[in-house]
Structures are given as C-alpha cells and as structure tokens.
mmCIF file of C-alpha atoms in Angstrom:
data_model
loop_
_atom_site.group_PDB
_atom_site.id
_atom_site.type_symbol
_atom_site.label_atom_id
_atom_site.label_comp_id
_atom_site.label_asym_id
_atom_site.label_seq_id
_atom_site.Cartn_x
_atom_site.Cartn_y
_atom_site.Cartn_z
ATOM 1 C CA MET A 1 36.048 80.379 175.597
ATOM 2 C CA ARG A 2 36.290 84.079 176.419
ATOM 3 C CA LYS A 3 40.100 83.896 176.393
ATOM 4 C CA ALA A 4 40.049 82.197 172.971
ATOM 5 C CA TYR A 5 37.706 84.916 171.677
ATOM 6 C CA ILE A 6 40.028 87.679 172.900
ATOM 7 C CA VAL A 7 43.030 85.990 171.285
ATOM 8 C CA THR A 8 41.121 85.627 167.996
ATOM 9 C CA VAL A 9 40.119 89.303 168.017
ATOM 10 C CA ALA A 10 43.697 90.325 168.811
ATOM 11 C CA LEU A 11 45.029 88.256 165.908
ATOM 12 C CA PHE A 12 42.513 89.805 163.513
ATOM 13 C CA ALA A 13 43.453 93.271 164.759
ATOM 14 C CA LEU A 14 47.136 92.534 164.204
ATOM 15 C CA ALA A 15 46.497 91.154 160.714
ATOM 16 C CA PHE A 16 44.434 94.222 159.809
ATOM 17 C CA SER A 17 47.108 96.602 161.079
ATOM 18 C CA LEU A 18 49.752 94.835 158.991
ATOM 19 C CA ALA A 19 47.541 94.767 155.915
ATOM 20 C CA SER A 20 46.950 98.538 156.163
ATOM 21 C CA ALA A 21 50.552 99.477 156.967
ATOM 22 C CA SER A 22 50.953 101.989 154.133
ATOM 23 C CA ASP A 23 49.960 105.558 153.304
ATOM 24 C CA PRO A 24 46.219 105.912 154.010
ATOM 25 C CA ASP A 25 43.745 106.295 151.168
ATOM 26 C CA PRO A 26 42.678 109.930 150.664
ATOM 27 C CA LEU A 27 39.179 110.919 151.776
ATOM 28 C CA GLN A 28 38.950 113.785 149.287
ATOM 29 C CA ASP A 29 40.175 114.626 145.766
ATOM 30 C CA PHE A 30 43.437 116.077 147.089
ATOM 31 C CA CYS A 31 45.062 117.504 150.195
ATOM 32 C CA VAL A 32 47.858 119.847 149.094
ATOM 33 C CA ALA A 33 50.441 120.139 151.870
ATOM 34 C CA LEU A 34 50.906 123.477 153.584
ATOM 35 C CA LYS A 35 54.466 124.779 153.439
ATOM 36 C CA ASP A 36 53.779 127.678 155.787
ATOM 37 C CA TYR A 37 52.299 126.849 159.194
ATOM 38 C CA SER A 38 52.371 130.448 160.441
ATOM 39 C CA GLU A 39 48.592 130.646 160.423
ATOM 40 C CA TYR A 40 48.435 127.726 162.837
ATOM 41 C CA SER A 41 49.388 127.649 166.473
ATOM 42 C CA LYS A 42 52.821 126.222 167.211
ATOM 43 C CA SER A 43 51.052 123.852 169.586
ATOM 44 C CA ALA A 44 49.009 122.322 166.763
ATOM 45 C CA VAL A 45 48.811 118.537 166.755
ATOM 46 C CA PHE A 46 50.988 116.747 164.201
ATOM 47 C CA VAL A 47 49.154 114.556 161.701
ATOM 48 C CA ASN A 48 50.259 111.498 159.714
ATOM 49 C CA GLY A 49 51.222 113.585 156.730
ATOM 50 C CA LYS A 50 50.836 117.349 156.455
ATOM 51 C CA PHE A 51 48.098 119.875 157.058
ATOM 52 C CA CYS A 52 45.891 120.453 154.027
ATOM 53 C CA LYS A 53 45.812 123.680 152.100
ATOM 54 C CA ASP A 54 42.386 125.251 151.627
ATOM 55 C CA PRO A 55 41.125 123.653 148.353
ATOM 56 C CA LYS A 56 39.955 127.070 147.174
ATOM 57 C CA LEU A 57 43.575 128.311 147.310
ATOM 58 C CA VAL A 58 45.093 125.344 145.463
ATOM 59 C CA LYS A 59 46.830 126.093 142.142
ATOM 60 C CA ALA A 60 48.239 123.990 139.310
ATOM 61 C CA GLU A 61 51.737 124.761 140.656
ATOM 62 C CA ASP A 62 50.924 122.712 143.769
ATOM 63 C CA PHE A 63 50.923 119.599 141.557
ATOM 64 C CA PHE A 64 54.007 120.577 139.539
ATOM 65 C CA PHE A 65 57.756 119.976 139.855
ATOM 66 C CA GLU A 66 60.432 120.928 137.341
ATOM 67 C CA GLY A 67 64.093 120.066 137.004
ATOM 68 C CA LEU A 68 64.154 116.269 136.914
ATOM 69 C CA ASN A 69 65.890 116.546 133.549
ATOM 70 C CA ILE A 70 68.919 118.096 135.281
ATOM 71 C CA ALA A 71 71.678 115.692 136.307
ATOM 72 C CA GLY A 72 72.551 115.583 140.006
ATOM 73 C CA ASN A 73 76.084 116.270 141.250
ATOM 74 C CA THR A 74 77.848 112.912 141.670
ATOM 75 C CA ASP A 75 81.143 114.407 142.844
ATOM 76 C CA ASN A 76 80.992 112.832 146.313
ATOM 77 C CA LYS A 77 82.323 109.838 148.263
ATOM 78 C CA VAL A 78 79.873 107.326 146.745
ATOM 79 C CA GLY A 79 79.620 108.730 143.227
ATOM 80 C CA SER A 80 75.849 109.099 143.112
ATOM 81 C CA ASN A 81 73.131 111.672 143.667
ATOM 82 C CA VAL A 82 69.431 111.234 144.421
ATOM 83 C CA THR A 83 66.983 113.961 143.401
ATOM 84 C CA THR A 84 63.808 113.294 145.364
ATOM 85 C CA VAL A 85 60.314 114.374 144.363
ATOM 86 C CA ASN A 86 58.227 113.770 147.473
ATOM 87 C CA VAL A 87 55.653 115.682 149.478
ATOM 88 C CA ASP A 88 58.314 118.134 150.672
ATOM 89 C CA THR A 89 59.092 119.250 147.119
ATOM 90 C CA LEU A 90 55.705 118.577 145.500
ATOM 91 C CA PRO A 91 52.932 119.456 147.995
ATOM 92 C CA GLY A 92 50.196 117.952 145.814
ATOM 93 C CA LEU A 93 51.506 114.471 146.664
ATOM 94 C CA ASN A 94 50.176 114.779 150.209
ATOM 95 C CA THR A 95 47.919 111.754 151.017
ATOM 96 C CA LEU A 96 48.344 110.273 147.514
ATOM 97 C CA GLY A 97 50.825 107.580 148.561
ATOM 98 C CA ILE A 98 53.416 107.982 145.789
ATOM 99 C CA SER A 99 56.718 109.768 145.152
ATOM 100 C CA LEU A 100 59.560 109.749 142.656
ATOM 101 C CA ALA A 101 63.342 110.041 142.488
ATOM 102 C CA ARG A 102 66.031 110.488 139.860
ATOM 103 C CA ILE A 103 69.310 108.713 140.629
ATOM 104 C CA ASP A 104 72.504 109.756 138.860
ATOM 105 C CA PHE A 105 75.631 107.605 138.947
ATOM 106 C CA ALA A 106 79.206 108.461 138.052
ATOM 107 C CA PRO A 107 81.216 105.607 136.495
ATOM 108 C CA TYR A 108 81.473 102.919 139.195
ATOM 109 C CA GLY A 109 79.368 105.054 141.530
ATOM 110 C CA GLU A 110 76.811 103.492 143.833
ATOM 111 C CA ASN A 111 73.687 104.196 145.797
ATOM 112 C CA PRO A 112 74.948 102.394 148.923
ATOM 113 C CA PRO A 113 72.954 99.820 150.918
ATOM 114 C CA HIS A 114 69.889 101.496 152.386
ATOM 115 C CA THR A 115 66.239 100.932 153.209
ATOM 116 C CA HIS A 116 62.965 102.778 152.696
ATOM 117 C CA PRO A 117 60.972 102.100 155.885
ATOM 118 C CA ARG A 118 57.679 103.321 154.441
ATOM 119 C CA GLY A 119 57.702 102.358 150.772
ATOM 120 C CA THR A 120 58.343 99.779 148.068
ATOM 121 C CA GLU A 121 60.601 101.001 145.250
ATOM 122 C CA ILE A 122 60.346 100.227 141.537
ATOM 123 C CA LEU A 123 63.354 101.309 139.463
ATOM 124 C CA VAL A 124 63.843 101.709 135.713
ATOM 125 C CA VAL A 125 67.240 102.292 134.095
ATOM 126 C CA LEU A 126 67.296 105.155 131.589
ATOM 127 C CA GLU A 127 70.995 105.095 130.741
ATOM 128 C CA GLY A 128 73.926 102.816 131.576
ATOM 129 C CA THR A 129 74.222 99.469 133.321
ATOM 130 C CA LEU A 130 73.459 98.917 137.007
ATOM 131 C CA PHE A 131 74.125 95.961 139.282
ATOM 132 C CA VAL A 132 71.282 95.983 141.815
ATOM 133 C CA GLY A 133 70.059 93.801 144.647
ATOM 134 C CA PHE A 134 68.266 93.423 147.950
ATOM 135 C CA VAL A 135 68.587 91.205 151.018
ATOM 136 C CA THR A 136 65.622 89.529 152.702
ATOM 137 C CA SER A 137 64.945 89.643 156.431
ATOM 138 C CA ASN A 138 66.322 87.287 159.103
ATOM 139 C CA PRO A 139 66.961 84.433 159.340
ATOM 140 C CA GLU A 140 67.419 83.655 155.624
ATOM 141 C CA ASN A 141 69.114 86.930 154.591
ATOM 142 C CA ARG A 142 68.818 85.843 150.956
ATOM 143 C CA LEU A 143 70.499 88.083 148.398
ATOM 144 C CA PHE A 144 68.683 88.742 145.104
ATOM 145 C CA THR A 145 70.750 90.514 142.428
ATOM 146 C CA LYS A 146 70.400 91.435 138.781
ATOM 147 C CA THR A 147 72.371 93.376 136.188
ATOM 148 C CA LEU A 148 70.089 95.950 134.576
ATOM 149 C CA ASN A 149 70.494 97.650 131.225
ATOM 150 C CA LYS A 150 68.633 100.539 129.636
ATOM 151 C CA GLY A 151 64.889 99.951 129.875
ATOM 152 C CA ASP A 152 65.109 97.212 132.521
ATOM 153 C CA VAL A 153 62.953 97.372 135.653
ATOM 154 C CA PHE A 154 63.537 95.984 139.157
ATOM 155 C CA VAL A 155 61.495 96.085 142.382
ATOM 156 C CA PHE A 156 62.832 96.497 145.928
ATOM 157 C CA PRO A 157 60.245 95.375 148.550
ATOM 158 C CA ILE A 158 59.380 97.772 151.342
ATOM 159 C CA GLY A 159 61.832 97.967 154.233
ATOM 160 C CA LEU A 160 64.479 95.622 152.798
ATOM 161 C CA ILE A 161 68.143 96.603 152.462
ATOM 162 C CA HIS A 162 69.007 97.249 148.816
ATOM 163 C CA PHE A 163 71.592 98.940 146.604
ATOM 164 C CA GLN A 164 72.435 100.030 143.056
ATOM 165 C CA PHE A 165 75.962 100.028 141.599
ATOM 166 C CA ASN A 166 77.073 101.429 138.244
ATOM 167 C CA VAL A 167 79.242 98.737 136.661
ATOM 168 C CA GLY A 168 79.829 100.747 133.481
ATOM 169 C CA LYS A 169 82.552 103.155 132.416
ATOM 170 C CA THR A 170 79.992 105.852 131.641
ATOM 171 C CA ASN A 171 77.396 107.727 133.675
ATOM 172 C CA ALA A 172 74.132 105.964 134.492
ATOM 173 C CA ILE A 173 70.639 107.316 135.188
ATOM 174 C CA ALA A 174 67.656 105.639 136.834
ATOM 175 C CA ILE A 175 64.163 106.713 137.867
ATOM 176 C CA SER A 176 62.523 105.235 140.965
ATOM 177 C CA GLY A 177 58.873 105.246 141.948
ATOM 178 C CA LEU A 178 57.993 104.760 145.634
ATOM 179 C CA SER A 179 54.716 103.706 147.240
ATOM 180 C CA SER A 180 54.675 106.538 149.767
ATOM 181 C CA GLN A 181 54.523 110.316 149.672
ATOM 182 C CA ASN A 182 57.584 110.198 151.944
ATOM 183 C CA ALA A 183 59.172 106.726 151.891
ATOM 184 C CA GLY A 184 62.113 107.768 154.072
ATOM 185 C CA VAL A 185 65.651 106.500 153.655
ATOM 186 C CA ILE A 186 68.124 104.918 156.072
ATOM 187 C CA THR A 187 71.629 104.516 154.652
ATOM 188 C CA ILE A 188 73.079 101.625 156.636
ATOM 189 C CA ALA A 189 76.695 102.765 156.986
ATOM 190 C CA ASP A 190 75.723 106.356 157.803
ATOM 191 C CA ALA A 191 73.152 105.266 160.382
ATOM 192 C CA VAL A 192 75.385 102.704 162.114
ATOM 193 C CA PHE A 193 78.764 104.447 162.061
ATOM 194 C CA GLY A 194 77.663 108.054 161.674
ATOM 195 C CA SER A 195 74.806 108.312 164.170
ATOM 196 C CA ASN A 196 74.529 111.434 166.314
ATOM 197 C CA PRO A 197 75.456 110.886 169.090
ATOM 198 C CA PRO A 198 77.683 107.907 168.192
ATOM 199 C CA ILE A 199 76.667 104.380 169.142
ATOM 200 C CA ASN A 200 78.845 102.964 171.913
ATOM 201 C CA PRO A 201 81.814 101.276 170.130
ATOM 202 C CA ASN A 202 81.431 98.222 172.364
ATOM 203 C CA VAL A 203 77.994 97.625 170.876
ATOM 204 C CA LEU A 204 79.306 97.757 167.305
ATOM 205 C CA THR A 205 82.402 95.718 168.148
ATOM 206 C CA LYS A 206 80.167 92.899 169.331
ATOM 207 C CA ALA A 207 77.622 93.249 166.551
ATOM 208 C CA PHE A 208 80.104 93.300 163.666
ATOM 209 C CA GLN A 209 82.760 91.120 165.272
ATOM 210 C CA LEU A 210 85.402 93.777 164.609
ATOM 211 C CA ASP A 211 88.324 95.107 166.584
ATOM 212 C CA LYS A 212 87.308 98.125 168.639
ATOM 213 C CA ASN A 213 89.974 100.243 166.953
ATOM 214 C CA VAL A 214 88.440 99.483 163.559
ATOM 215 C CA VAL A 215 84.997 100.509 164.806
ATOM 216 C CA GLU A 216 86.297 103.763 166.261
ATOM 217 C CA GLU A 217 88.140 104.527 163.008
ATOM 218 C CA LEU A 218 84.960 103.962 161.019
ATOM 219 C CA GLN A 219 83.012 106.217 163.361
ATOM 220 C CA LYS A 220 85.598 108.969 162.931
ATOM 221 C CA LYS A 221 85.449 108.608 159.158
ATOM 222 C CA PHE A 222 81.683 108.870 158.954
ATOM 223 C CA GLU A 223 81.563 111.629 161.551
ATOM 224 C CA VAL A 224 83.997 113.681 159.444
ATOM 225 C CA ASP A 225 81.994 112.980 156.281
ATOM 226 C CA ASN A 226 78.572 113.692 157.743
ATOM 227 C CA TYR A 227 78.930 116.533 160.249
#
C-alpha cells in the first residue's frame, strides 16, 4: 500500500511539473530586468529569468522598443533575418512570459528548420506568401504544412521542429508571438553540423546514414559559415 501511495504521489508530481513547464506567473505588477549587474556581487545566484530593477527606478522606456518597422538584412546564406524583441532587448518583458519577432524573407528565402525549446509560436503573415510547417515528435514524425498569404495565421507548438519558406518572387514579412520572455532557438543544421566543438563524425555518420566524407564536408561548411 505504501509503495502504491509513493508511486501515486510521484505521478502527480510529474504531471504537475509538466503542466507548469512554462514561464512562471509574476508575483508583482512587473519585474524589469537589470541590464547592469555591477551593483551585485559576481558570485550572485542566477535566477530563472533576470534580476529585478528597483520599481522606483522603472521608467516608461523599460517597456518600450522601437525599430520593428525596419526591414532586417536578408543578404545571407538562407535569405532571411529575424529581429527579436525579447527580455534582452525589452527589459519590461521579464517574468511576463511573452516575446515577439519580425521575420524578413528575401524571394525564396527561408527561416530554416529550428525549434523553440521554451515557447509556442504564433505567426501572422504581413506581406508575401509563405510555405510553413512543423513535424511532430517520435515515433509518428507527422508533417503539418500550409501555404500562408497576407493576413493568415499559423501556430507552431512548443519544442517542435518547424520552418517558414518564402515561395514568392517578392519579399515577405511575418510577425511571430512567443509564449516566453526568452523562447530560445535551436537551428537544426547549425546545431548538428556546426556545434563547437564538432560532434564526432562517426556519430553523425551513423545517425544520418551518410558517408563519413559527406558529414565532414558538411561540418567544414557550417564551421566556415558560423565561426
């Protein structure tokens, strides 16, 4: 009986931890992030988020960001640019559990397959036509795709691999909202083939069922691009 009770408690604890696996609810009106930690000891304990600015010193500028009307530079290998508005650029977002991004696409540019480990993304197309999609987790690995036009909205569930591709001959613009003050981003190709230090080629050869020479060539390519 005692063993069954312990198992039941453990299952409830696990369920609760999964249910609350997101940015915590704030316990005050706001907690503006400190950009300068000089007044704190370098041995200060890190917190899940950032240290709060003294509320008496908070200004309207702490809740303000400008420049999202400016197009990002898409002259790069993937033809896209992400302008992120998160807690690092807008301190007032600290503890509020939301952030924003503008994504610019050159013709046929893409925001390559990536994940946000800490946030769900909702995207709206402002200009152009995007082919978007996400893949579910193992073992199904189902692919959901949709072609989006101006005004269309699509949701990418938290943690799942997803992408956006501009299928038009003109530039495209999208705005994304994320359910975290810092959702994080892991671009699959960069992480796998451009890690620092590099992943042992034998590991990738087995995982991707590729010739070792191909793996090493990919690692060189991403190493050159990223470092």
